């Protein structure tokens, strides 16, 4: 590799390492994400179809080495795992769980109730009572299948509008707001030991944050178990602010629940119309201005990305007692959904591993940050 290509890595390490004491690596504990963060929180990744099927042994080995938790990117969503009313497709989900067990990982299920990527047969049910019964069976059957094997679930995904009110989803229209509490109740009755989460994007925004807190508190006030709130970290180089991220963690933790950063990626590309979040129904037309790094990421942006990850992980480490899991939404840049959202056909660089599964400057930066954090703790 040419020295020029190493520049972002060297710069990023230098930025976080100034003033850092030496920390010796144990020969039995190489400096992987999994090992370095093992005393802080689970470090996870969302896996795609090929990764779950272990089509590349080198990639599979990297996943097992670097991550202590996994989430299925798509194969456990309704349209894939329950395509027909009387037909479940458990094959891929079984492989996903088996992979996690093989590498002794924390296994997270995504997702039981979501209005998007919903099986068409749900929409064909007109009677509200029949719809509620079908929804209950969907939840109970899937949780039963993986009882004792999946350690946590996104029970309900993206049920809120940006102003904190409930989204007019098919579940709200057919079942009323009771569908929220009922979904958590059904899952907890089947597997009382699994952790149950509410998961959503833009959870750092004040109005949505307040709505999420009201909603979760309302469920808990009924004596129904909610173990955690998932903050989807679909963030950018400049926003949300670190203050918004930190205050959100504090506010959710005040409920007495765990906080998970569930879908972390940092877009480096221009954002059309200041779009925030992950509303997948939105798409914009591609153009040169919105896709500036087709040939590769400039060193200056590589360093900005590393610094952004460093600053965010400083917040995470400061509040590691409140955070259960940090999950990247993908393993490498080529896999990222941000290559197609909110503009199709772009080239984005939001994760810690590049398109060849090589660690980027951001990877080295947060490893160095965690070592410095541990060194400072041990010296106090």
mmCIF file of C-alpha atoms in Angstrom:
data_model
loop_
_atom_site.group_PDB
_atom_site.id
_atom_site.type_symbol
_atom_site.label_atom_id
_atom_site.label_comp_id
_atom_site.label_asym_id
_atom_site.label_seq_id
_atom_site.Cartn_x
_atom_site.Cartn_y
_atom_site.Cartn_z
ATOM 1 C CA UNK A 1 0.000 0.000 0.000
ATOM 2 C CA UNK A 2 1.340 3.449 -0.873
ATOM 3 C CA UNK A 3 2.085 5.896 1.919
ATOM 4 C CA UNK A 4 -0.507 8.300 0.486
ATOM 5 C CA UNK A 5 -3.210 5.675 0.934
ATOM 6 C CA UNK A 6 -2.156 5.214 4.535
ATOM 7 C CA UNK A 7 -2.421 8.907 5.318
ATOM 8 C CA UNK A 8 -5.999 8.927 6.678
ATOM 9 C CA UNK A 9 -5.213 6.002 8.952
ATOM 10 C CA UNK A 10 -2.070 7.629 10.309
ATOM 11 C CA UNK A 11 -3.745 11.002 10.770
ATOM 12 C CA UNK A 12 -6.742 9.577 12.579
ATOM 13 C CA UNK A 13 -4.621 7.517 14.939
ATOM 14 C CA UNK A 14 -2.455 10.555 15.663
ATOM 15 C CA UNK A 15 -5.504 12.682 16.443
ATOM 16 C CA UNK A 16 -6.781 10.381 19.188
ATOM 17 C CA UNK A 17 -3.445 9.113 20.422
ATOM 18 C CA UNK A 18 -1.823 12.356 21.525
ATOM 19 C CA UNK A 19 -1.282 12.104 25.246
ATOM 20 C CA UNK A 20 -2.353 8.448 25.279
ATOM 21 C CA UNK A 21 -0.370 6.075 27.449
ATOM 22 C CA UNK A 22 0.848 2.818 26.020
ATOM 23 C CA UNK A 23 -1.487 -0.112 26.569
ATOM 24 C CA UNK A 24 -0.049 -3.592 26.088
ATOM 25 C CA UNK A 25 -2.127 -6.066 24.103
ATOM 26 C CA UNK A 26 -2.377 -9.526 25.556
ATOM 27 C CA UNK A 27 -1.272 -12.137 22.999
ATOM 28 C CA UNK A 28 -4.546 -13.976 23.580
ATOM 29 C CA UNK A 29 -6.596 -10.807 23.145
ATOM 30 C CA UNK A 30 -5.860 -9.119 19.807
ATOM 31 C CA UNK A 31 -7.126 -5.576 19.377
ATOM 32 C CA UNK A 32 -10.439 -6.283 17.706
ATOM 33 C CA UNK A 33 -13.644 -4.350 18.315
ATOM 34 C CA UNK A 34 -15.056 -7.334 20.138
ATOM 35 C CA UNK A 35 -12.111 -7.634 22.522
ATOM 36 C CA UNK A 36 -11.436 -3.964 23.107
ATOM 37 C CA UNK A 37 -15.065 -3.111 23.925
ATOM 38 C CA UNK A 38 -15.920 -6.290 25.841
ATOM 39 C CA UNK A 39 -16.055 -4.478 29.203
ATOM 40 C CA UNK A 40 -18.204 -1.628 27.831
ATOM 41 C CA UNK A 41 -21.094 -2.895 25.685
ATOM 42 C CA UNK A 42 -21.799 -5.354 22.894
ATOM 43 C CA UNK A 43 -20.449 -4.294 19.496
ATOM 44 C CA UNK A 44 -22.696 -5.549 16.738
ATOM 45 C CA UNK A 45 -23.290 -5.560 13.004
ATOM 46 C CA UNK A 46 -26.298 -6.134 10.782
ATOM 47 C CA UNK A 47 -25.737 -9.087 8.452
ATOM 48 C CA UNK A 48 -27.032 -9.464 4.906
ATOM 49 C CA UNK A 49 -28.100 -12.627 3.092
ATOM 50 C CA UNK A 50 -24.627 -13.633 1.897
ATOM 51 C CA UNK A 51 -23.032 -13.036 5.276
ATOM 52 C CA UNK A 52 -25.684 -15.104 7.031
ATOM 53 C CA UNK A 53 -25.123 -17.906 4.524
ATOM 54 C CA UNK A 54 -21.349 -17.692 5.106
ATOM 55 C CA UNK A 55 -20.583 -17.620 1.380
ATOM 56 C CA UNK A 56 -17.130 -16.133 2.071
ATOM 57 C CA UNK A 57 -15.195 -17.807 4.884
ATOM 58 C CA UNK A 58 -12.826 -14.834 5.247
ATOM 59 C CA UNK A 59 -15.751 -12.445 5.793
ATOM 60 C CA UNK A 60 -17.426 -14.875 8.190
ATOM 61 C CA UNK A 61 -14.219 -15.117 10.199
ATOM 62 C CA UNK A 62 -13.954 -11.317 10.316
ATOM 63 C CA UNK A 63 -17.533 -11.031 11.618
ATOM 64 C CA UNK A 64 -16.883 -13.569 14.362
ATOM 65 C CA UNK A 65 -13.603 -11.923 15.284
ATOM 66 C CA UNK A 66 -14.727 -8.289 15.316
ATOM 67 C CA UNK A 67 -18.303 -8.366 16.609
ATOM 68 C CA UNK A 68 -19.922 -9.675 19.775
ATOM 69 C CA UNK A 69 -23.509 -9.180 18.562
ATOM 70 C CA UNK A 70 -25.418 -9.617 15.314
ATOM 71 C CA UNK A 71 -28.710 -8.386 13.883
ATOM 72 C CA UNK A 72 -30.386 -9.642 10.716
ATOM 73 C CA UNK A 73 -30.573 -6.775 8.245
ATOM 74 C CA UNK A 74 -33.660 -8.013 6.373
ATOM 75 C CA UNK A 75 -34.376 -11.727 6.612
ATOM 76 C CA UNK A 76 -36.459 -11.541 9.810
ATOM 77 C CA UNK A 77 -38.766 -8.820 8.532
ATOM 78 C CA UNK A 78 -42.359 -9.912 7.926
ATOM 79 C CA UNK A 79 -42.294 -10.160 4.132
ATOM 80 C CA UNK A 80 -39.309 -12.519 4.301
ATOM 81 C CA UNK A 81 -39.925 -14.664 7.376
ATOM 82 C CA UNK A 82 -43.743 -14.871 7.051
ATOM 83 C CA UNK A 83 -44.526 -14.430 3.330
ATOM 84 C CA UNK A 84 -47.908 -16.221 3.396
ATOM 85 C CA UNK A 85 -50.438 -16.426 6.187
ATOM 86 C CA UNK A 86 -49.860 -20.145 6.741
ATOM 87 C CA UNK A 87 -46.232 -20.205 5.594
ATOM 88 C CA UNK A 88 -43.127 -19.273 7.537
ATOM 89 C CA UNK A 89 -39.691 -19.111 5.952
ATOM 90 C CA UNK A 90 -37.450 -19.934 8.908
ATOM 91 C CA UNK A 91 -34.521 -21.260 6.882
ATOM 92 C CA UNK A 92 -32.453 -18.075 6.693
ATOM 93 C CA UNK A 93 -33.349 -17.001 10.230
ATOM 94 C CA UNK A 94 -32.250 -20.405 11.514
ATOM 95 C CA UNK A 95 -28.873 -19.944 9.788
ATOM 96 C CA UNK A 96 -28.557 -16.459 11.295
ATOM 97 C CA UNK A 97 -29.157 -17.754 14.816
ATOM 98 C CA UNK A 98 -26.818 -20.703 14.279
ATOM 99 C CA UNK A 99 -24.064 -18.340 13.117
ATOM 100 C CA UNK A 100 -24.451 -16.246 16.251
ATOM 101 C CA UNK A 101 -24.328 -19.332 18.423
ATOM 102 C CA UNK A 102 -21.249 -20.656 16.643
ATOM 103 C CA UNK A 103 -19.348 -17.460 17.488
ATOM 104 C CA UNK A 104 -20.871 -17.047 20.956
ATOM 105 C CA UNK A 105 -22.614 -13.785 20.092
ATOM 106 C CA UNK A 106 -25.499 -11.796 21.513
ATOM 107 C CA UNK A 107 -28.285 -12.360 18.972
ATOM 108 C CA UNK A 108 -30.820 -9.617 18.267
ATOM 109 C CA UNK A 109 -34.083 -10.152 16.349
ATOM 110 C CA UNK A 110 -35.262 -7.428 13.964
ATOM 111 C CA UNK A 111 -38.251 -6.966 13.843
ATOM 112 C CA UNK A 112 -41.628 -8.377 14.964
ATOM 113 C CA UNK A 113 -44.010 -5.484 14.208
ATOM 114 C CA UNK A 114 -43.262 -2.984 11.441
ATOM 115 C CA UNK A 115 -45.583 -1.307 8.962
ATOM 116 C CA UNK A 116 -42.933 -1.357 6.228
ATOM 117 C CA UNK A 117 -41.709 -4.489 4.399
ATOM 118 C CA UNK A 118 -44.925 -6.042 5.681
ATOM 119 C CA UNK A 119 -46.267 -9.230 4.101
ATOM 120 C CA UNK A 120 -49.038 -8.427 1.636
ATOM 121 C CA UNK A 121 -51.434 -10.901 3.205
ATOM 122 C CA UNK A 122 -51.662 -8.708 6.327
ATOM 123 C CA UNK A 123 -53.074 -5.886 4.196
ATOM 124 C CA UNK A 124 -55.679 -8.174 2.705
ATOM 125 C CA UNK A 125 -57.357 -8.780 6.097
ATOM 126 C CA UNK A 126 -60.308 -6.417 6.397
ATOM 127 C CA UNK A 127 -61.830 -7.493 9.717
ATOM 128 C CA UNK A 128 -60.110 -5.841 12.709
ATOM 129 C CA UNK A 129 -60.582 -8.787 15.046
ATOM 130 C CA UNK A 130 -59.165 -11.188 12.477
ATOM 131 C CA UNK A 131 -56.238 -8.823 11.886
ATOM 132 C CA UNK A 132 -55.459 -8.669 15.617
ATOM 133 C CA UNK A 133 -55.568 -12.459 15.902
ATOM 134 C CA UNK A 134 -53.241 -12.843 12.918
ATOM 135 C CA UNK A 135 -50.832 -10.296 14.380
ATOM 136 C CA UNK A 136 -50.773 -12.059 17.728
ATOM 137 C CA UNK A 137 -50.111 -15.404 16.074
ATOM 138 C CA UNK A 138 -47.300 -13.850 14.017
ATOM 139 C CA UNK A 139 -45.553 -12.576 17.151
ATOM 140 C CA UNK A 140 -46.106 -15.681 19.242
ATOM 141 C CA UNK A 141 -45.038 -18.134 16.522
ATOM 142 C CA UNK A 142 -41.771 -16.346 15.748
ATOM 143 C CA UNK A 143 -40.789 -15.756 19.374
ATOM 144 C CA UNK A 144 -41.656 -19.375 20.188
ATOM 145 C CA UNK A 145 -39.394 -20.583 17.383
ATOM 146 C CA UNK A 146 -36.375 -18.787 18.866
ATOM 147 C CA UNK A 147 -37.191 -18.868 22.561
ATOM 148 C CA UNK A 148 -33.985 -19.002 24.581
ATOM 149 C CA UNK A 149 -31.856 -18.447 21.470
ATOM 150 C CA UNK A 150 -32.577 -14.857 20.453
ATOM 151 C CA UNK A 151 -31.493 -12.637 23.323
ATOM 152 C CA UNK A 152 -33.423 -9.483 22.425
ATOM 153 C CA UNK A 153 -36.078 -8.322 19.974
ATOM 154 C CA UNK A 154 -37.136 -5.118 18.311
ATOM 155 C CA UNK A 155 -40.764 -5.787 19.166
ATOM 156 C CA UNK A 156 -42.140 -2.664 17.511
ATOM 157 C CA UNK A 157 -40.249 -0.647 14.920
ATOM 158 C CA UNK A 158 -40.853 2.969 13.857
ATOM 159 C CA UNK A 159 -44.324 3.561 15.312
ATOM 160 C CA UNK A 160 -43.911 7.332 15.752
ATOM 161 C CA UNK A 161 -44.201 10.435 13.609
ATOM 162 C CA UNK A 162 -41.582 13.158 13.876
ATOM 163 C CA UNK A 163 -43.801 15.191 16.228
ATOM 164 C CA UNK A 164 -44.026 12.281 18.657
ATOM 165 C CA UNK A 165 -47.568 11.248 17.742
ATOM 166 C CA UNK A 166 -48.393 7.692 16.712
ATOM 167 C CA UNK A 167 -47.887 6.883 13.044
ATOM 168 C CA UNK A 168 -51.102 6.026 11.164
ATOM 169 C CA UNK A 169 -49.845 2.553 10.342
ATOM 170 C CA UNK A 170 -52.035 -0.391 9.434
ATOM 171 C CA UNK A 171 -51.568 -1.691 12.985
ATOM 172 C CA UNK A 172 -52.876 1.531 14.536
ATOM 173 C CA UNK A 173 -55.796 1.677 12.102
ATOM 174 C CA UNK A 174 -56.846 -1.941 12.650
ATOM 175 C CA UNK A 175 -56.055 -2.411 16.345
ATOM 176 C CA UNK A 176 -55.818 1.048 17.883
ATOM 177 C CA UNK A 177 -52.901 2.082 20.074
ATOM 178 C CA UNK A 178 -53.328 -1.084 22.154
ATOM 179 C CA UNK A 179 -51.334 -2.918 19.482
ATOM 180 C CA UNK A 180 -48.178 -1.502 21.070
ATOM 181 C CA UNK A 181 -48.729 -2.861 24.564
ATOM 182 C CA UNK A 182 -50.204 -6.092 23.215
ATOM 183 C CA UNK A 183 -47.134 -6.810 21.075
ATOM 184 C CA UNK A 184 -44.798 -6.489 24.061
ATOM 185 C CA UNK A 185 -47.168 -8.552 26.189
ATOM 186 C CA UNK A 186 -47.338 -11.417 23.672
ATOM 187 C CA UNK A 187 -43.555 -11.531 23.261
ATOM 188 C CA UNK A 188 -42.875 -11.437 27.008
ATOM 189 C CA UNK A 189 -45.406 -14.201 27.696
ATOM 190 C CA UNK A 190 -43.649 -16.517 25.249
ATOM 191 C CA UNK A 191 -40.073 -15.712 26.305
ATOM 192 C CA UNK A 192 -39.849 -13.832 29.615
ATOM 193 C CA UNK A 193 -36.037 -13.946 29.511
ATOM 194 C CA UNK A 194 -35.514 -12.130 26.218
ATOM 195 C CA UNK A 195 -35.020 -8.335 26.212
ATOM 196 C CA UNK A 196 -37.763 -6.387 24.448
ATOM 197 C CA UNK A 197 -37.040 -3.074 22.687
ATOM 198 C CA UNK A 198 -38.862 -0.264 20.967
ATOM 199 C CA UNK A 199 -36.751 0.892 17.996
ATOM 200 C CA UNK A 200 -36.942 4.053 15.867
ATOM 201 C CA UNK A 201 -34.957 6.642 13.902
ATOM 202 C CA UNK A 202 -34.474 10.358 14.689
ATOM 203 C CA UNK A 203 -34.682 9.472 18.359
ATOM 204 C CA UNK A 204 -32.456 12.439 19.221
ATOM 205 C CA UNK A 205 -35.112 14.888 18.022
ATOM 206 C CA UNK A 206 -36.887 16.455 20.997
ATOM 207 C CA UNK A 207 -40.532 15.965 19.952
ATOM 208 C CA UNK A 208 -39.996 12.391 18.852
ATOM 209 C CA UNK A 209 -37.986 11.666 21.981
ATOM 210 C CA UNK A 210 -40.795 12.975 24.164
ATOM 211 C CA UNK A 211 -43.315 10.879 22.223
ATOM 212 C CA UNK A 212 -41.210 7.742 22.624
ATOM 213 C CA UNK A 213 -40.897 8.299 26.356
ATOM 214 C CA UNK A 214 -44.661 8.814 26.711
ATOM 215 C CA UNK A 215 -45.405 5.718 24.676
ATOM 216 C CA UNK A 216 -42.973 3.421 26.507
ATOM 217 C CA UNK A 217 -44.032 4.755 29.899
ATOM 218 C CA UNK A 218 -47.683 4.096 29.008
ATOM 219 C CA UNK A 219 -46.861 0.468 28.181
ATOM 220 C CA UNK A 220 -44.817 -0.004 31.348
ATOM 221 C CA UNK A 221 -47.530 1.598 33.483
ATOM 222 C CA UNK A 222 -49.781 -1.286 32.427
ATOM 223 C CA UNK A 223 -47.346 -3.717 34.019
ATOM 224 C CA UNK A 224 -45.999 -4.841 30.654
ATOM 225 C CA UNK A 225 -42.298 -5.413 30.201
ATOM 226 C CA UNK A 226 -40.210 -3.076 28.055
ATOM 227 C CA UNK A 227 -36.484 -3.616 28.531
ATOM 228 C CA UNK A 228 -34.991 -1.043 26.229
ATOM 229 C CA UNK A 229 -35.173 1.701 23.644
ATOM 230 C CA UNK A 230 -33.244 1.441 20.391
ATOM 231 C CA UNK A 231 -31.873 4.666 18.935
ATOM 232 C CA UNK A 232 -31.234 4.143 15.239
ATOM 233 C CA UNK A 233 -27.947 5.929 14.609
ATOM 234 C CA UNK A 234 -28.464 6.931 10.985
ATOM 235 C CA UNK A 235 -26.414 10.068 11.467
ATOM 236 C CA UNK A 236 -24.228 12.442 9.480
ATOM 237 C CA UNK A 237 -20.856 14.155 9.761
ATOM 238 C CA UNK A 238 -22.396 17.272 11.304
ATOM 239 C CA UNK A 239 -25.657 16.212 12.937
ATOM 240 C CA UNK A 240 -27.238 15.375 15.261
ATOM 241 C CA UNK A 241 -25.157 17.257 17.781
ATOM 242 C CA UNK A 242 -23.241 15.402 20.476
ATOM 243 C CA UNK A 243 -25.382 17.226 23.031
ATOM 244 C CA UNK A 244 -28.569 15.862 21.454
ATOM 245 C CA UNK A 245 -27.168 12.334 21.406
ATOM 246 C CA UNK A 246 -26.073 12.522 25.034
ATOM 247 C CA UNK A 247 -29.298 14.068 26.308
ATOM 248 C CA UNK A 248 -31.335 11.413 24.516
ATOM 249 C CA UNK A 249 -29.363 8.619 26.166
ATOM 250 C CA UNK A 250 -29.906 10.251 29.554
ATOM 251 C CA UNK A 251 -33.623 10.835 28.994
ATOM 252 C CA UNK A 252 -34.322 7.268 27.853
ATOM 253 C CA UNK A 253 -32.264 5.797 30.672
ATOM 254 C CA UNK A 254 -34.390 7.782 33.150
ATOM 255 C CA UNK A 255 -37.233 5.395 32.307
ATOM 256 C CA UNK A 256 -35.204 2.626 33.891
ATOM 257 C CA UNK A 257 -34.632 0.854 30.569
ATOM 258 C CA UNK A 258 -31.523 -0.042 28.605
ATOM 259 C CA UNK A 259 -30.435 2.116 25.675
ATOM 260 C CA UNK A 260 -29.141 0.528 22.480
ATOM 261 C CA UNK A 261 -27.603 2.275 19.490
ATOM 262 C CA UNK A 262 -29.159 -0.009 16.928
ATOM 263 C CA UNK A 263 -28.360 0.994 13.352
ATOM 264 C CA UNK A 264 -25.220 3.083 13.426
ATOM 265 C CA UNK A 265 -23.816 4.510 10.211
ATOM 266 C CA UNK A 266 -22.512 7.971 9.359
ATOM 267 C CA UNK A 267 -23.226 9.310 5.885
ATOM 268 C CA UNK A 268 -20.477 11.416 4.327
ATOM 269 C CA UNK A 269 -22.575 12.501 1.338
ATOM 270 C CA UNK A 270 -24.644 15.652 0.761
ATOM 271 C CA UNK A 271 -28.179 15.261 2.026
ATOM 272 C CA UNK A 272 -31.039 16.274 -0.293
ATOM 273 C CA UNK A 273 -33.413 18.810 1.272
ATOM 274 C CA UNK A 274 -31.851 18.227 4.699
ATOM 275 C CA UNK A 275 -33.544 14.840 4.967
ATOM 276 C CA UNK A 276 -33.088 13.210 8.359
ATOM 277 C CA UNK A 277 -33.823 9.688 9.497
ATOM 278 C CA UNK A 278 -34.685 6.481 7.696
ATOM 279 C CA UNK A 279 -38.121 6.865 6.137
ATOM 280 C CA UNK A 280 -37.521 4.373 3.332
ATOM 281 C CA UNK A 281 -40.448 5.592 1.211
ATOM 282 C CA UNK A 282 -38.428 8.704 0.336
ATOM 283 C CA UNK A 283 -36.090 8.712 -2.649
ATOM 284 C CA UNK A 284 -34.415 11.446 -4.669
ATOM 285 C CA UNK A 285 -32.852 11.665 -8.111
ATOM 286 C CA UNK A 286 -29.114 11.158 -8.400
ATOM 287 C CA UNK A 287 -26.792 13.864 -9.711
ATOM 288 C CA UNK A 288 -23.092 14.764 -9.592
ATOM 289 C CA UNK A 289 -23.511 17.156 -6.673
ATOM 290 C CA UNK A 290 -25.110 14.483 -4.518
ATOM 291 C CA UNK A 291 -22.521 11.812 -5.414
ATOM 292 C CA UNK A 292 -19.105 13.509 -5.169
ATOM 293 C CA UNK A 293 -16.908 10.554 -4.119
ATOM 294 C CA UNK A 294 -17.504 7.956 -6.827
ATOM 295 C CA UNK A 295 -13.772 7.380 -7.261
ATOM 296 C CA UNK A 296 -12.918 7.180 -3.572
ATOM 297 C CA UNK A 297 -13.094 9.110 -0.320
ATOM 298 C CA UNK A 298 -10.650 12.042 -0.027
ATOM 299 C CA UNK A 299 -8.222 11.923 2.897
ATOM 300 C CA UNK A 300 -9.792 15.035 4.407
ATOM 301 C CA UNK A 301 -13.252 13.392 4.572
ATOM 302 C CA UNK A 302 -11.754 10.140 5.826
ATOM 303 C CA UNK A 303 -10.315 12.054 8.774
ATOM 304 C CA UNK A 304 -13.607 13.888 9.381
ATOM 305 C CA UNK A 305 -15.397 10.541 9.499
ATOM 306 C CA UNK A 306 -12.831 9.153 11.954
ATOM 307 C CA UNK A 307 -13.154 12.222 14.158
ATOM 308 C CA UNK A 308 -16.943 12.018 14.103
ATOM 309 C CA UNK A 309 -16.869 8.379 15.192
ATOM 310 C CA UNK A 310 -14.341 9.256 17.889
ATOM 311 C CA UNK A 311 -16.534 12.032 19.291
ATOM 312 C CA UNK A 312 -19.672 9.886 19.241
ATOM 313 C CA UNK A 313 -17.922 6.976 20.936
ATOM 314 C CA UNK A 314 -16.657 9.325 23.634
ATOM 315 C CA UNK A 315 -20.316 9.925 24.505
ATOM 316 C CA UNK A 316 -21.049 6.194 24.395
ATOM 317 C CA UNK A 317 -18.145 5.381 26.708
ATOM 318 C CA UNK A 318 -19.098 8.156 29.100
ATOM 319 C CA UNK A 319 -22.512 6.487 29.471
ATOM 320 C CA UNK A 320 -21.537 2.856 28.995
ATOM 321 C CA UNK A 321 -23.461 1.970 32.167
ATOM 322 C CA UNK A 322 -26.659 2.890 30.319
ATOM 323 C CA UNK A 323 -25.837 1.430 26.893
ATOM 324 C CA UNK A 324 -26.354 -2.268 26.246
ATOM 325 C CA UNK A 325 -25.321 -2.535 22.615
ATOM 326 C CA UNK A 326 -23.883 -0.537 19.728
ATOM 327 C CA UNK A 327 -24.757 -2.074 16.356
ATOM 328 C CA UNK A 328 -23.438 -0.895 12.993
ATOM 329 C CA UNK A 329 -25.948 -1.135 10.162
ATOM 330 C CA UNK A 330 -23.774 -3.332 8.012
ATOM 331 C CA UNK A 331 -20.284 -4.765 8.059
ATOM 332 C CA UNK A 332 -18.634 -2.870 5.201
ATOM 333 C CA UNK A 333 -19.275 0.169 3.006
ATOM 334 C CA UNK A 334 -20.310 -1.857 -0.024
ATOM 335 C CA UNK A 335 -23.145 -3.469 1.928
ATOM 336 C CA UNK A 336 -24.557 -0.222 3.282
ATOM 337 C CA UNK A 337 -28.142 0.682 2.426
ATOM 338 C CA UNK A 338 -26.934 4.297 2.190
ATOM 339 C CA UNK A 339 -25.581 3.557 -1.293
ATOM 340 C CA UNK A 340 -29.236 3.507 -2.337
ATOM 341 C CA UNK A 341 -30.964 5.773 0.197
ATOM 342 C CA UNK A 342 -32.192 8.459 -0.054
ATOM 343 C CA UNK A 343 -30.623 8.618 -3.526
ATOM 344 C CA UNK A 344 -30.131 5.495 -5.618
ATOM 345 C CA UNK A 345 -26.786 4.649 -7.169
ATOM 346 C CA UNK A 346 -24.488 6.661 -4.942
ATOM 347 C CA UNK A 347 -21.172 5.645 -3.378
ATOM 348 C CA UNK A 348 -21.186 6.148 0.378
ATOM 349 C CA UNK A 349 -18.588 5.331 3.055
ATOM 350 C CA UNK A 350 -20.467 5.190 6.382
ATOM 351 C CA UNK A 351 -18.973 2.191 8.197
ATOM 352 C CA UNK A 352 -15.697 1.056 9.789
ATOM 353 C CA UNK A 353 -14.662 -1.375 7.030
ATOM 354 C CA UNK A 354 -14.173 -0.441 3.367
ATOM 355 C CA UNK A 355 -15.488 -2.327 0.353
ATOM 356 C CA UNK A 356 -12.657 -4.838 0.623
ATOM 357 C CA UNK A 357 -13.409 -5.406 4.344
ATOM 358 C CA UNK A 358 -10.245 -3.546 5.358
ATOM 359 C CA UNK A 359 -10.438 -1.431 8.523
ATOM 360 C CA UNK A 360 -10.644 2.301 7.897
ATOM 361 C CA UNK A 361 -9.237 5.201 9.883
ATOM 362 C CA UNK A 362 -12.462 5.319 11.899
ATOM 363 C CA UNK A 363 -11.852 1.753 13.079
ATOM 364 C CA UNK A 364 -8.346 2.558 14.336
ATOM 365 C CA UNK A 365 -9.624 5.746 15.932
ATOM 366 C CA UNK A 366 -12.253 4.164 18.160
ATOM 367 C CA UNK A 367 -9.899 1.321 19.094
ATOM 368 C CA UNK A 368 -7.311 3.885 20.197
ATOM 369 C CA UNK A 369 -9.995 5.882 22.021
ATOM 370 C CA UNK A 370 -11.139 2.861 24.021
ATOM 371 C CA UNK A 371 -7.564 1.972 24.980
ATOM 372 C CA UNK A 372 -6.964 5.509 26.196
ATOM 373 C CA UNK A 373 -10.255 5.379 28.114
ATOM 374 C CA UNK A 374 -9.178 2.144 29.836
ATOM 375 C CA UNK A 375 -5.721 3.518 30.561
ATOM 376 C CA UNK A 376 -7.122 6.641 32.179
ATOM 377 C CA UNK A 377 -9.507 4.547 34.282
ATOM 378 C CA UNK A 378 -6.705 2.322 35.512
ATOM 379 C CA UNK A 379 -4.516 5.266 36.437
ATOM 380 C CA UNK A 380 -7.200 6.984 38.537
#
